[in-house]
PDB file of C-alpha atoms and ligand atoms in Angstrom:
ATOM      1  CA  UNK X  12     -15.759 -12.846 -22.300  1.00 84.00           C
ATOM      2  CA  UNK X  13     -11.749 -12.921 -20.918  1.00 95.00           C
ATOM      3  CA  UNK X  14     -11.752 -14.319 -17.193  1.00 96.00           C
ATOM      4  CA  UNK X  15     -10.988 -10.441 -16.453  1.00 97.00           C
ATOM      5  CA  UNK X  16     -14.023  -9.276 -17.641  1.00 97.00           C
ATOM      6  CA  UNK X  17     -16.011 -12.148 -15.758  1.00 97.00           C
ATOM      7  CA  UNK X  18     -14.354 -11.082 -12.198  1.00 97.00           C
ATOM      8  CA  UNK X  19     -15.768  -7.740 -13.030  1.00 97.00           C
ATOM      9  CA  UNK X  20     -19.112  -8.932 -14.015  1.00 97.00           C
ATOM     10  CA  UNK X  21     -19.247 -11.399 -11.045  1.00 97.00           C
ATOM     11  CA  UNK X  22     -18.078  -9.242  -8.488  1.00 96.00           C
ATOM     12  CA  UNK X  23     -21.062  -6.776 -10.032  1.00 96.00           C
ATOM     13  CA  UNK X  24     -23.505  -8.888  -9.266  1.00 96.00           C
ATOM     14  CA  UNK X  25     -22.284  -9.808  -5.711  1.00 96.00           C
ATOM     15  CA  UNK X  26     -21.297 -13.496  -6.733  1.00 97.00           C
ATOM     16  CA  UNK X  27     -18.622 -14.097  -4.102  1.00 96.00           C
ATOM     17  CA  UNK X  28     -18.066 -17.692  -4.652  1.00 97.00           C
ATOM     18  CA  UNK X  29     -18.083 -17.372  -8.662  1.00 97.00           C
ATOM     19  CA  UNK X  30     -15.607 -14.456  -7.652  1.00 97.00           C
ATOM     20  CA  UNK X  31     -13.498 -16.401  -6.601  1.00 97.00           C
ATOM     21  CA  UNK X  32     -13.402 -19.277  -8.401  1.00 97.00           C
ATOM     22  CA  UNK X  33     -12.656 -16.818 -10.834  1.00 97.00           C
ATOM     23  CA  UNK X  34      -9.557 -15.307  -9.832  1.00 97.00           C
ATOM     24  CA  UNK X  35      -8.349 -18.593  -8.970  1.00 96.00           C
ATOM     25  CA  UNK X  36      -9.413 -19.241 -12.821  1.00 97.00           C
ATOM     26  CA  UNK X  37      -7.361 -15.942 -13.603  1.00 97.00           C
ATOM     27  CA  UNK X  38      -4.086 -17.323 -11.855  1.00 95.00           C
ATOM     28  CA  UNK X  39      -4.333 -20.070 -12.915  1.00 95.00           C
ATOM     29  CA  UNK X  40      -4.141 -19.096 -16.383  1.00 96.00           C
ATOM     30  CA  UNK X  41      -0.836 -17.109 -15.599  1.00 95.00           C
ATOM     31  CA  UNK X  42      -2.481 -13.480 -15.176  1.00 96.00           C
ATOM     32  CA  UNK X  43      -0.769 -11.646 -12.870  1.00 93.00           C
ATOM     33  CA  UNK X  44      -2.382 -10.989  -8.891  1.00 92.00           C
ATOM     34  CA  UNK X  45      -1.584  -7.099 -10.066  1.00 90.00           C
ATOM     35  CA  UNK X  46      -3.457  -7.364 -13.283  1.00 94.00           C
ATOM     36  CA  UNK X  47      -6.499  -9.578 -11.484  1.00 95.00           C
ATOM     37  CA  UNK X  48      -6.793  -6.997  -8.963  1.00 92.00           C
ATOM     38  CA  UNK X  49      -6.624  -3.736 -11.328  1.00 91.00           C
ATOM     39  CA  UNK X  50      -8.479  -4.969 -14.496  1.00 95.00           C
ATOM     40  CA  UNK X  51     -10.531  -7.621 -12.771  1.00 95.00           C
ATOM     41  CA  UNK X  52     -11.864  -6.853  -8.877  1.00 95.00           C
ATOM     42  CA  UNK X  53     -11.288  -3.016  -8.952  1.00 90.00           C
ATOM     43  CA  UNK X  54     -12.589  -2.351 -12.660  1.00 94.00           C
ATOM     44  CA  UNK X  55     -16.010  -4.526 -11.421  1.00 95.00           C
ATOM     45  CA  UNK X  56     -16.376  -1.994  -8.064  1.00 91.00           C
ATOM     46  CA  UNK X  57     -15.358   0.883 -10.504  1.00 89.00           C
ATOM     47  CA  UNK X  58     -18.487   0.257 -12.302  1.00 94.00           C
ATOM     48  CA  UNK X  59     -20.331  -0.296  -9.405  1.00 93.00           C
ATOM     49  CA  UNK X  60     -18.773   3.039  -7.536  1.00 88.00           C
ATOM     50  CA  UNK X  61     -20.007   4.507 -10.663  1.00 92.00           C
ATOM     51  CA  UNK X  62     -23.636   3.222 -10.746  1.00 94.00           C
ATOM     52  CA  UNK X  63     -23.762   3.992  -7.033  1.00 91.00           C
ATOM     53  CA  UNK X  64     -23.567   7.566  -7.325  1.00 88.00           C
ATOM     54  CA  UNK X  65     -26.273   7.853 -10.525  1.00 93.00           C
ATOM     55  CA  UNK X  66     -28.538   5.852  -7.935  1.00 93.00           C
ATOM     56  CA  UNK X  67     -28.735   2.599 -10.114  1.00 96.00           C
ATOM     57  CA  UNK X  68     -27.519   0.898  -7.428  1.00 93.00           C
ATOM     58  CA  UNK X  69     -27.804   1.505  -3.539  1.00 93.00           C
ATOM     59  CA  UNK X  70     -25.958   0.566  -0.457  1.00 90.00           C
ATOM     60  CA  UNK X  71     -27.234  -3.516  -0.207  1.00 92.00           C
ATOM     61  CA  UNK X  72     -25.570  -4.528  -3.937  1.00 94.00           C
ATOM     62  CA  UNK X  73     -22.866  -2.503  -2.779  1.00 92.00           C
ATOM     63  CA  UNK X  74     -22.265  -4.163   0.117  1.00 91.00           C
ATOM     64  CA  UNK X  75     -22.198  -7.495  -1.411  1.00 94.00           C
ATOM     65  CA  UNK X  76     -20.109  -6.391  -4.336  1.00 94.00           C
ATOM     66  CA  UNK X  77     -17.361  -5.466  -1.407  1.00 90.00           C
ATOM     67  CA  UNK X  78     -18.099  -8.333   0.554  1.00 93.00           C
ATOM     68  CA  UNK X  79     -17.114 -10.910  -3.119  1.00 94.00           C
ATOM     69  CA  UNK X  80     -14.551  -8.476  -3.454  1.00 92.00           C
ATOM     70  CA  UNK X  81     -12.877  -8.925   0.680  1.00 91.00           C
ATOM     71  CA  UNK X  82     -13.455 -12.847  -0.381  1.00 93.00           C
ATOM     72  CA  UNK X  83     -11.161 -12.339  -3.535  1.00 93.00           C
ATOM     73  CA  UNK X  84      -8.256 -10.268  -1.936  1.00 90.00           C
ATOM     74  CA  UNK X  85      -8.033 -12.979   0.558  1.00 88.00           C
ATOM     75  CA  UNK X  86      -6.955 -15.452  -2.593  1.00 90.00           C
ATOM     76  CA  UNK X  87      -4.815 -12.770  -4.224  1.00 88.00           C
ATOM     77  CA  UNK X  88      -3.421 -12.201  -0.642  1.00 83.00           C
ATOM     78  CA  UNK X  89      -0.579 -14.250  -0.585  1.00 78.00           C
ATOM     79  CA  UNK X  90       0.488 -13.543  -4.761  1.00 84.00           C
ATOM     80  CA  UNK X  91       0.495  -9.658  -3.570  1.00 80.00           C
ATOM     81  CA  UNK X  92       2.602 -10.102  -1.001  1.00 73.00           C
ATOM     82  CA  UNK X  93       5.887 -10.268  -2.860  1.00 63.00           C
ATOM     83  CA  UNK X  94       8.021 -12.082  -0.395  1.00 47.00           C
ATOM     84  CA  UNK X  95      10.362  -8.961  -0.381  1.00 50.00           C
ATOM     85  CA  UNK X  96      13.393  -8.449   2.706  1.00 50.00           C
ATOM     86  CA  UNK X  97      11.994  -8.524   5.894  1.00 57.00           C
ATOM     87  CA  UNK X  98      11.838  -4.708   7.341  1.00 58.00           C
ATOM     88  CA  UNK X  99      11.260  -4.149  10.652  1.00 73.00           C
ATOM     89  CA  UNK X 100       8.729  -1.910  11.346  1.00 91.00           C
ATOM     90  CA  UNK X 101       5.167  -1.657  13.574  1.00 96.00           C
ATOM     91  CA  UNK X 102       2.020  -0.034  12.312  1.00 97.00           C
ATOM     92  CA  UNK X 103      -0.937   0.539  13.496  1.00 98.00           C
ATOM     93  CA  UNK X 104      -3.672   0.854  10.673  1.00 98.00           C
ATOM     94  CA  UNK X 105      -7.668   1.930  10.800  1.00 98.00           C
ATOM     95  CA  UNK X 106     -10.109   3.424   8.859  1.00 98.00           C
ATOM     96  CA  UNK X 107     -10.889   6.964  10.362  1.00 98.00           C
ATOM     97  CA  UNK X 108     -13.972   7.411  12.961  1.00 98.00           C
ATOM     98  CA  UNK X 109     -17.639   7.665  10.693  1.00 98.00           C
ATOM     99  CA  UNK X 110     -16.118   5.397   7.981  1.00 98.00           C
ATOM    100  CA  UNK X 111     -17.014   2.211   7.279  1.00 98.00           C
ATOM    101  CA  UNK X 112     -15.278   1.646   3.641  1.00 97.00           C
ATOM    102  CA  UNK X 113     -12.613  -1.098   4.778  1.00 96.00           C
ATOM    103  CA  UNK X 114     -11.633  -2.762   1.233  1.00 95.00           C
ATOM    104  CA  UNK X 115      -8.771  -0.395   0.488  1.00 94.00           C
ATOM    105  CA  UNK X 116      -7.545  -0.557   4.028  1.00 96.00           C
ATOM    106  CA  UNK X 117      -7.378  -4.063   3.576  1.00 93.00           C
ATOM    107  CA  UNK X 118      -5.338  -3.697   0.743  1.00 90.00           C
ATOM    108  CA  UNK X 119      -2.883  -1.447   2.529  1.00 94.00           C
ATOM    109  CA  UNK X 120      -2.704  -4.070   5.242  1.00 93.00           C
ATOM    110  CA  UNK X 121      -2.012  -7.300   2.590  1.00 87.00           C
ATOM    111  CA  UNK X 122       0.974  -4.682   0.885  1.00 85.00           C
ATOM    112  CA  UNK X 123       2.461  -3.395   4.174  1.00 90.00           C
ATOM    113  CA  UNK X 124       2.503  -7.479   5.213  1.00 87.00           C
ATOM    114  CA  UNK X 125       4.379  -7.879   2.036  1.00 78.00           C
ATOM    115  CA  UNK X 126       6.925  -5.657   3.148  1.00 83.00           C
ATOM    116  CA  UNK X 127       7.471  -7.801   6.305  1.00 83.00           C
ATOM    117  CA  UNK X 128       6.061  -4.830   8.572  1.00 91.00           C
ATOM    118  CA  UNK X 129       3.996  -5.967  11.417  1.00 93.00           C
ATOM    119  CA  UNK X 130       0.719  -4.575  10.959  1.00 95.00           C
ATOM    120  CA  UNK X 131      -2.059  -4.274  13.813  1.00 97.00           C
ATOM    121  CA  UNK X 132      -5.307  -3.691  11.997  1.00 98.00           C
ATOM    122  CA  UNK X 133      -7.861  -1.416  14.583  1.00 98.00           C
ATOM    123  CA  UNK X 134     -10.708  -1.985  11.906  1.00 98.00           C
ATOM    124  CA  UNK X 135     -13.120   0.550  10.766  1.00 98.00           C
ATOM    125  CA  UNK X 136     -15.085   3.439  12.554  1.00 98.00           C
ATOM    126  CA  UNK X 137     -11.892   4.185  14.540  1.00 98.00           C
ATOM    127  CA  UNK X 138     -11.335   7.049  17.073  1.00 98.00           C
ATOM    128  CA  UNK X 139      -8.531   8.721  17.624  1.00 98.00           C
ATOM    129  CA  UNK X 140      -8.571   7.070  20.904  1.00 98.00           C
ATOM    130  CA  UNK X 141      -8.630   3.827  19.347  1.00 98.00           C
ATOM    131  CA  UNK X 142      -5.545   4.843  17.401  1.00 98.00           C
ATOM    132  CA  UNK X 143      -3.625   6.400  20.325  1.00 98.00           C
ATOM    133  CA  UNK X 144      -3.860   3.585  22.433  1.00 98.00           C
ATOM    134  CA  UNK X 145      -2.864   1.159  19.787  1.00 98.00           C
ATOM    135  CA  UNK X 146      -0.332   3.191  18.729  1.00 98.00           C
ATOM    136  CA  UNK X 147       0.961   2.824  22.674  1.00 97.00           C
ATOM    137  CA  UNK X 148       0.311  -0.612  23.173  1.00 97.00           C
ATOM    138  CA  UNK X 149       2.365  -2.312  20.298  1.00 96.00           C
ATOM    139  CA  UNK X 150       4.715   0.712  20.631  1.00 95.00           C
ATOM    140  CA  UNK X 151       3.699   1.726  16.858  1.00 96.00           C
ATOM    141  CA  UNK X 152       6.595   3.729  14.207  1.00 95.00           C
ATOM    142  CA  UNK X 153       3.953   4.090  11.987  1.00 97.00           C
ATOM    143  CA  UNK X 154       0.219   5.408  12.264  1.00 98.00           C
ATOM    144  CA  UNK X 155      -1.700   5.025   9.340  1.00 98.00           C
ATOM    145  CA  UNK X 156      -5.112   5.979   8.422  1.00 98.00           C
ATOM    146  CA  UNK X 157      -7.516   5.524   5.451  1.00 98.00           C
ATOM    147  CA  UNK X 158     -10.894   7.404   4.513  1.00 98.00           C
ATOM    148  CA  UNK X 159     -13.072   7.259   1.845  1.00 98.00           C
ATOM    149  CA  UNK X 160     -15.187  10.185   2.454  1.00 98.00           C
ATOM    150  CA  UNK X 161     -14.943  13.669   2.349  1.00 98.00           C
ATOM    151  CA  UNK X 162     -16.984  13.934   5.328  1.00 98.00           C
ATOM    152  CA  UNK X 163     -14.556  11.738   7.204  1.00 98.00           C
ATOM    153  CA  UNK X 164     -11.573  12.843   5.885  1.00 98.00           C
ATOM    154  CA  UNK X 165     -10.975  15.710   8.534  1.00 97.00           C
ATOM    155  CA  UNK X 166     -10.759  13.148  11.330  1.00 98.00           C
ATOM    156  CA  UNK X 167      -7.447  12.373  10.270  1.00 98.00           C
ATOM    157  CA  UNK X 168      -6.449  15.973  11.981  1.00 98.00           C
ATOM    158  CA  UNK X 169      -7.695  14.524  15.214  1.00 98.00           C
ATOM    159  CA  UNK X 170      -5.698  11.857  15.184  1.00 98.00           C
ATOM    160  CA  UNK X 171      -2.701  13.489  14.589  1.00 98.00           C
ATOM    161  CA  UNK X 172      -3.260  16.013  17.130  1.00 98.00           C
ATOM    162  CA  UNK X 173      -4.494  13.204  19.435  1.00 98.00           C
ATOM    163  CA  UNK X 174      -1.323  11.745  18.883  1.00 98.00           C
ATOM    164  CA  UNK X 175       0.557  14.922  19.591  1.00 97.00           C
ATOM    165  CA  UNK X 176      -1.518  15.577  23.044  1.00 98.00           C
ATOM    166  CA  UNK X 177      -0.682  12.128  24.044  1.00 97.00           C
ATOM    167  CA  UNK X 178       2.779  13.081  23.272  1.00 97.00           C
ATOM    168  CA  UNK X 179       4.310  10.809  20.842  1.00 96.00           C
ATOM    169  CA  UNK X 180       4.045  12.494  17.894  1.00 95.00           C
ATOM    170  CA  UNK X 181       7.965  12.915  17.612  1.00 93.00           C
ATOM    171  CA  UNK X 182       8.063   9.449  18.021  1.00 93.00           C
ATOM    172  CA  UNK X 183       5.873   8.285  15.076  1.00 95.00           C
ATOM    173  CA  UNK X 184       5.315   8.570  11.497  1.00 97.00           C
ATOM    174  CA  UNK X 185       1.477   9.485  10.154  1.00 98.00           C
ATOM    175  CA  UNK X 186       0.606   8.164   6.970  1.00 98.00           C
ATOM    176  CA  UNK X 187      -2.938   9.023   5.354  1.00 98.00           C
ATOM    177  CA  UNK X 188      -4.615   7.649   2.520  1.00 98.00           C
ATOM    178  CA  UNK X 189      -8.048   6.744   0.465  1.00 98.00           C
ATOM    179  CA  UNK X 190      -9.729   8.770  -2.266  1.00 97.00           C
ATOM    180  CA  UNK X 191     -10.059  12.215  -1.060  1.00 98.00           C
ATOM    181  CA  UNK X 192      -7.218  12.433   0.159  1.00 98.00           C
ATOM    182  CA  UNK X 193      -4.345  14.475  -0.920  1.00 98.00           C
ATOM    183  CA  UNK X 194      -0.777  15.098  -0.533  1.00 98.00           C
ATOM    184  CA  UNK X 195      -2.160  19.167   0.332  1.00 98.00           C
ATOM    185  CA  UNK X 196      -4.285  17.989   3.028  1.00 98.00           C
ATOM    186  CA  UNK X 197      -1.847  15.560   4.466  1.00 98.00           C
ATOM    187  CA  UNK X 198       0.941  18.963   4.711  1.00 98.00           C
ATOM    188  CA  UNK X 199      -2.587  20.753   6.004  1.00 98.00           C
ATOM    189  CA  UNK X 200      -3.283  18.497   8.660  1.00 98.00           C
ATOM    190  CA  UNK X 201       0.355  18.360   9.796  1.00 98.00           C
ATOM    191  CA  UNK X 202       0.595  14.543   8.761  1.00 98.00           C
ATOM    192  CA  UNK X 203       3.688  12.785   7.383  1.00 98.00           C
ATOM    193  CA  UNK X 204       3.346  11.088   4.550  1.00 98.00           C
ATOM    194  CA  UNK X 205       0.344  10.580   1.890  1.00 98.00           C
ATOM    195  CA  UNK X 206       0.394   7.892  -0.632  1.00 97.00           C
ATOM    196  CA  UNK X 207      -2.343   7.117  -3.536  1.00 96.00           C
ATOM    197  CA  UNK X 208      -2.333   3.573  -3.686  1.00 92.00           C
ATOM    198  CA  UNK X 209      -1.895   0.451  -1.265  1.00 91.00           C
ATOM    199  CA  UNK X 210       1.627  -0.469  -2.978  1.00 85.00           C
ATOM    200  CA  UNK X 211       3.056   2.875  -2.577  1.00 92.00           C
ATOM    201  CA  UNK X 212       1.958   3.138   0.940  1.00 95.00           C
ATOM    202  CA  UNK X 213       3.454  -0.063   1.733  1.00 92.00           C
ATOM    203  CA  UNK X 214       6.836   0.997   0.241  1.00 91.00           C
ATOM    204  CA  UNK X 215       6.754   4.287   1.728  1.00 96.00           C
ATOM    205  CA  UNK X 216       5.706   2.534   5.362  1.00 96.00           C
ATOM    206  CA  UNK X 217       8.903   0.072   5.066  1.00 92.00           C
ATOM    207  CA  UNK X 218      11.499   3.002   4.098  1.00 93.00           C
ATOM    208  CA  UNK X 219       9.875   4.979   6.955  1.00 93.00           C
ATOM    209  CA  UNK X 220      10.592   2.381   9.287  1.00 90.00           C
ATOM    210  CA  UNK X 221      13.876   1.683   8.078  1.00 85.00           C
ATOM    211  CA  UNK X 222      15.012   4.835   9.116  1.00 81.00           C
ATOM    212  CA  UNK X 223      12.990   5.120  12.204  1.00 70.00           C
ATOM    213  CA  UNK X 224      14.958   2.136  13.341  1.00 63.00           C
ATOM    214  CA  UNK X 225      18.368   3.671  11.854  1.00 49.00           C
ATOM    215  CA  UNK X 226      17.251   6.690  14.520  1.00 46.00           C
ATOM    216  CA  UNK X 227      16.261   4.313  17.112  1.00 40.00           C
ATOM    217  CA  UNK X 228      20.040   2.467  16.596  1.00 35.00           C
TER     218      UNK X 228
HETATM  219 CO1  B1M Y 322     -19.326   4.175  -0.195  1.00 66.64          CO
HETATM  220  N1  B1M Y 322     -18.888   5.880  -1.041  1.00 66.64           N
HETATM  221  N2  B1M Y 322     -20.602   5.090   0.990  1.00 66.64           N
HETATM  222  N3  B1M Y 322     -19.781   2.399   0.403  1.00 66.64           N
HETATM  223  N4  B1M Y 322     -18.337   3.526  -1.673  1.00 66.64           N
HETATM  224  C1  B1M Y 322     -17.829   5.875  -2.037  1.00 66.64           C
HETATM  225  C2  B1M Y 322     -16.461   6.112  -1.383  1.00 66.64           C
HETATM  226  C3  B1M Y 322     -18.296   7.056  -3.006  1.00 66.64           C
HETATM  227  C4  B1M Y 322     -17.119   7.715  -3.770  1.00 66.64           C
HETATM  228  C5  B1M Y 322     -19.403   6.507  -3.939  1.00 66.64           C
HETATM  229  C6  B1M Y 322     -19.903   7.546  -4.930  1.00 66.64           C
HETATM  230  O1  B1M Y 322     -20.642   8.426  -4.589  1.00 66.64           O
HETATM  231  N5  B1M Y 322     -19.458   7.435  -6.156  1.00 66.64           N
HETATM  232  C7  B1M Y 322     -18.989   8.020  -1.985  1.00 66.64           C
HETATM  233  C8  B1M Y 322     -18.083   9.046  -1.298  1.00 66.64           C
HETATM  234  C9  B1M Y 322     -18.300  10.463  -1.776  1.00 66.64           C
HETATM  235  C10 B1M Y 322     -17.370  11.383  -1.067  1.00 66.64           C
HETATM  236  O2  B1M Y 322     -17.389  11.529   0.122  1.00 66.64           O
HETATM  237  N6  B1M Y 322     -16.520  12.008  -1.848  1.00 66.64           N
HETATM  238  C11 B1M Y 322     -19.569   7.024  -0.988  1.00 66.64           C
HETATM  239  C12 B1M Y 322     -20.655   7.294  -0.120  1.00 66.64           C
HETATM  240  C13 B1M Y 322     -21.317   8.640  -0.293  1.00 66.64           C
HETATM  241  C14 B1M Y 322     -21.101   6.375   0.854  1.00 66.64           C
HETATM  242  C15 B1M Y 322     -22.238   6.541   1.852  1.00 66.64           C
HETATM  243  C16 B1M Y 322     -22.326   7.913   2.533  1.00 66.64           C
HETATM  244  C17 B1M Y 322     -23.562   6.201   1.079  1.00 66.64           C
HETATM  245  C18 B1M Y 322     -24.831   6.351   1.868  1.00 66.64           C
HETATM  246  O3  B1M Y 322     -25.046   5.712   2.867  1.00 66.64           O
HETATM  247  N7  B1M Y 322     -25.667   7.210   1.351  1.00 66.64           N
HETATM  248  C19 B1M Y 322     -21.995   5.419   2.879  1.00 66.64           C
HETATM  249  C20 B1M Y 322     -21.087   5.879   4.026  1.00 66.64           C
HETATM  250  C21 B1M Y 322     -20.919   4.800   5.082  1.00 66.64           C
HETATM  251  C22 B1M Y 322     -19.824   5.149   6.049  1.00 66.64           C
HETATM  252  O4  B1M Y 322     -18.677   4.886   5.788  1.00 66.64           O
HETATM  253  N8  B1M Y 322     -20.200   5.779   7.158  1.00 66.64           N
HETATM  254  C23 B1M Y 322     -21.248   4.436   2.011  1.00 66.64           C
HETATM  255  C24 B1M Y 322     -21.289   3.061   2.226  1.00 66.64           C
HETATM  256  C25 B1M Y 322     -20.638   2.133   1.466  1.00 66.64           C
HETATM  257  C26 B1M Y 322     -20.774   0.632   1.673  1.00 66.64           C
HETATM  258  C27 B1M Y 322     -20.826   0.231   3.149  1.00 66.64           C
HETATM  259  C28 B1M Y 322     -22.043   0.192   0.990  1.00 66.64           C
HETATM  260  C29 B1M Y 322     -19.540   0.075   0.874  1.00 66.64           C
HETATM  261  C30 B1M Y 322     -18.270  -0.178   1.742  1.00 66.64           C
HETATM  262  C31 B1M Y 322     -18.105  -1.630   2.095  1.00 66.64           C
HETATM  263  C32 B1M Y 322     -16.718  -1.924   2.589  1.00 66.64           C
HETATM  264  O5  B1M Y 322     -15.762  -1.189   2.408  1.00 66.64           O
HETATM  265  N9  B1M Y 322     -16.608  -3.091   3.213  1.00 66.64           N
HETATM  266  C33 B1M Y 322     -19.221   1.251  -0.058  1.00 66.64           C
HETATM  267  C34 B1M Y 322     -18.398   1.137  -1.221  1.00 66.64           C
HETATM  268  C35 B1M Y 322     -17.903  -0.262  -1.563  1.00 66.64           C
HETATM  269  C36 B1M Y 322     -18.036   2.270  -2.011  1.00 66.64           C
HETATM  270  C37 B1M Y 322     -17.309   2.289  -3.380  1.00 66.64           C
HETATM  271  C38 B1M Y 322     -18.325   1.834  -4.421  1.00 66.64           C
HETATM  272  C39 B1M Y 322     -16.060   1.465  -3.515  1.00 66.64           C
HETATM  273  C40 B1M Y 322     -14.957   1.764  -2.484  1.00 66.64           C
HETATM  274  C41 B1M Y 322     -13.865   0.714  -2.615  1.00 66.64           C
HETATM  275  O6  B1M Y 322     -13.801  -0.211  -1.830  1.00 66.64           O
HETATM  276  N10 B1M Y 322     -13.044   0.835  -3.674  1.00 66.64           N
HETATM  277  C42 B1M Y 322     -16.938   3.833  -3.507  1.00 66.64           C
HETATM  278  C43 B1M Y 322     -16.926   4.343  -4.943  1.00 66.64           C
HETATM  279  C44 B1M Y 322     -15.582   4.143  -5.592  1.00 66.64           C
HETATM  280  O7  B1M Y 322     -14.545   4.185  -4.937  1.00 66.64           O
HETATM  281  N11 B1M Y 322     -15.553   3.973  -6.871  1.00 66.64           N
HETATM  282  C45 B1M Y 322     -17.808   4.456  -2.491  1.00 66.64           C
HETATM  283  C46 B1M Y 322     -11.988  -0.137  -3.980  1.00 66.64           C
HETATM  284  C47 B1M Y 322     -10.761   0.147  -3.098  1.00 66.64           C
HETATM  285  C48 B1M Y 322      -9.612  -0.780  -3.495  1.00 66.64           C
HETATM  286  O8  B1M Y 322     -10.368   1.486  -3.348  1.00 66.64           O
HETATM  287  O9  B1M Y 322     -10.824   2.201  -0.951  1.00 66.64           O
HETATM  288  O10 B1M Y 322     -10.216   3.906  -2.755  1.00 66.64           O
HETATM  289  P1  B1M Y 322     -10.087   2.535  -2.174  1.00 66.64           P
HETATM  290  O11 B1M Y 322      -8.550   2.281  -1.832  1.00 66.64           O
HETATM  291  C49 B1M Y 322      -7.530   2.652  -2.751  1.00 66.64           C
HETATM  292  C50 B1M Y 322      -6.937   4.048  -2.492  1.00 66.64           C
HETATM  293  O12 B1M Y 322      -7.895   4.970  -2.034  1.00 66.64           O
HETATM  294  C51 B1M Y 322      -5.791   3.767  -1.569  1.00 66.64           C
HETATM  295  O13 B1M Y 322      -5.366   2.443  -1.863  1.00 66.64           O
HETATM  296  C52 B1M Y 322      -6.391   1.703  -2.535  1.00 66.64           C
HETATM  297  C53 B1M Y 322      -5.859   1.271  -3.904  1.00 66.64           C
HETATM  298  O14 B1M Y 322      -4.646   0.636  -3.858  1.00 66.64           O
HETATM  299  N12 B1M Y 322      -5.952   3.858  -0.122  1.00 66.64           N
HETATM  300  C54 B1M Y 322      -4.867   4.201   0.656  1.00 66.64           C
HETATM  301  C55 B1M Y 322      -6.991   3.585   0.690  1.00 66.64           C
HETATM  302  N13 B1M Y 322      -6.621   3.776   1.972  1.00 66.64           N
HETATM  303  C56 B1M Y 322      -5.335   4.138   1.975  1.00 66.64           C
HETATM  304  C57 B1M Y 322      -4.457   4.446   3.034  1.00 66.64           C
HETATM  305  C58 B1M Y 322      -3.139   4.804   2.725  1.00 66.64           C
HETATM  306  C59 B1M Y 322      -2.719   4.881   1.396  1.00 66.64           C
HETATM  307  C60 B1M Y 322      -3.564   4.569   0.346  1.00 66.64           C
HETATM  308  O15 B1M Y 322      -2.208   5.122   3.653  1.00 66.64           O
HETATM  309  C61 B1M Y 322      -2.503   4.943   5.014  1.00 66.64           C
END
């Protein structure tokens, strides 16, 4: 079996430490933090996404396949982050009220760092409230929001309009994200920008604040 195929296996069966010595295994051997992450961690909860919904699996081997997998991205972390040109930029970053999938978010967070944006995490289960106010206090040019459900998906429209009643809206750019989610329901809910994947959204995040701060200038 490659070392690939074992971080998917281990990460299967919820083997955080093996996980991890794994990937370390993985890098070690010159495989790159992309490859390790696409082919190794995300392949294993592929499969395990996959068994989840034919009800092979249920929520508790889930949960410990994402908790091996958190434990992993924290070794990839720094490899991720390519040490790229510092942009200046603030966001504020949450999974959507409801939702407690946080391993993609997490991801967005580790890219967006990359980029040299400062990045206030508000967690998971998060109002619009929660985002508003964090959005005011660290005086925010980027919102962004992940969900991984359908179900929670629409939330995303209260935070933008939550935004917009506490008037800075004009002042902000909205980025959503996650599975469901598409660039027609990011126009739909009146958000700014959607991207697929955490490196996109971390490059779209640092042009967006690039020229929020040529505006600001
Ligand atoms: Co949940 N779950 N889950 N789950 N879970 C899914 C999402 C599901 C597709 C599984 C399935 O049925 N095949 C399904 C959703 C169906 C739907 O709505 N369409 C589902 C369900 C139904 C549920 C529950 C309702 C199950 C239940 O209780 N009966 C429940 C809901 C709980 C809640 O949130 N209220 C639930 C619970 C859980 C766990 C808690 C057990 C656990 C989460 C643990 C955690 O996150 N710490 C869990 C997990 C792990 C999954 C799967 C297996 C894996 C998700 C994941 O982390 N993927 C998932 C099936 C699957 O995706 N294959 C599933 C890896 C991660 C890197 O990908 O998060 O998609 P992802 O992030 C991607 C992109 O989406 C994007 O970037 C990342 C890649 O670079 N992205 C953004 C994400 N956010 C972004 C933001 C951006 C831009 C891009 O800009 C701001």
């Amino acid at each position: 079996m490659s070392t690939l195929e074992d971080i998917s296996a281990l990460l299967q069966k919820g083997k955080a430490n093996e996980t991890k010595a794994a990937v370390q295994k993985a890098l070690d051997e010159g495989i790159s933090a992309k490859s390790v992450l696409e082919d190794g961690l995300m392949a294993g909860m592929n499969v395990i996404g996959g068994k989840f919904k034919r009800n092979e699996v249920y929520v508790p081997e889930v949960l410990i396949a994402a908790r091996a997998m958190n434990a992993s991205l924290d070794i990839l972390k720094a490899r991720l982050a390519e040490s790229g040109t510092k942009s200046k930029g603030i966001v504020v970053l949450g999974t959507v009220k409801g939702d407690l999938h946080d391993i993609g978010k997490n991801l967005v967070r580790i890219m967006m760092e990359g980029k040299g944006l400062e990045v206030h995490d508000i967690g998971v289960d998060a109002s619009s409230d929660k985002f508003v106010t964090a959005a005011k206090q660290h005086n925010a040019n980027i919102v962004a929001c992940s969900a991984l459900l359908t179900t929670t998906m629409t939330e995303m429209k209260g935070v933008v309009d939550a935004l917009g009643a506490a008037g800075l809206r004009d002042k902000l750019v909205i980025m959503v994200g996650g599975a469901p989610v598409t660039e027609a329901f990011c126009k739909s809910i009146g958000a700014d920008i959607y991207t697929a994947d955490a490196a996109s959204a971390a490059e779209a995040a640092a042009e967006a604040a690039a020229s929020a701060g040529a505006k600001i200038a």
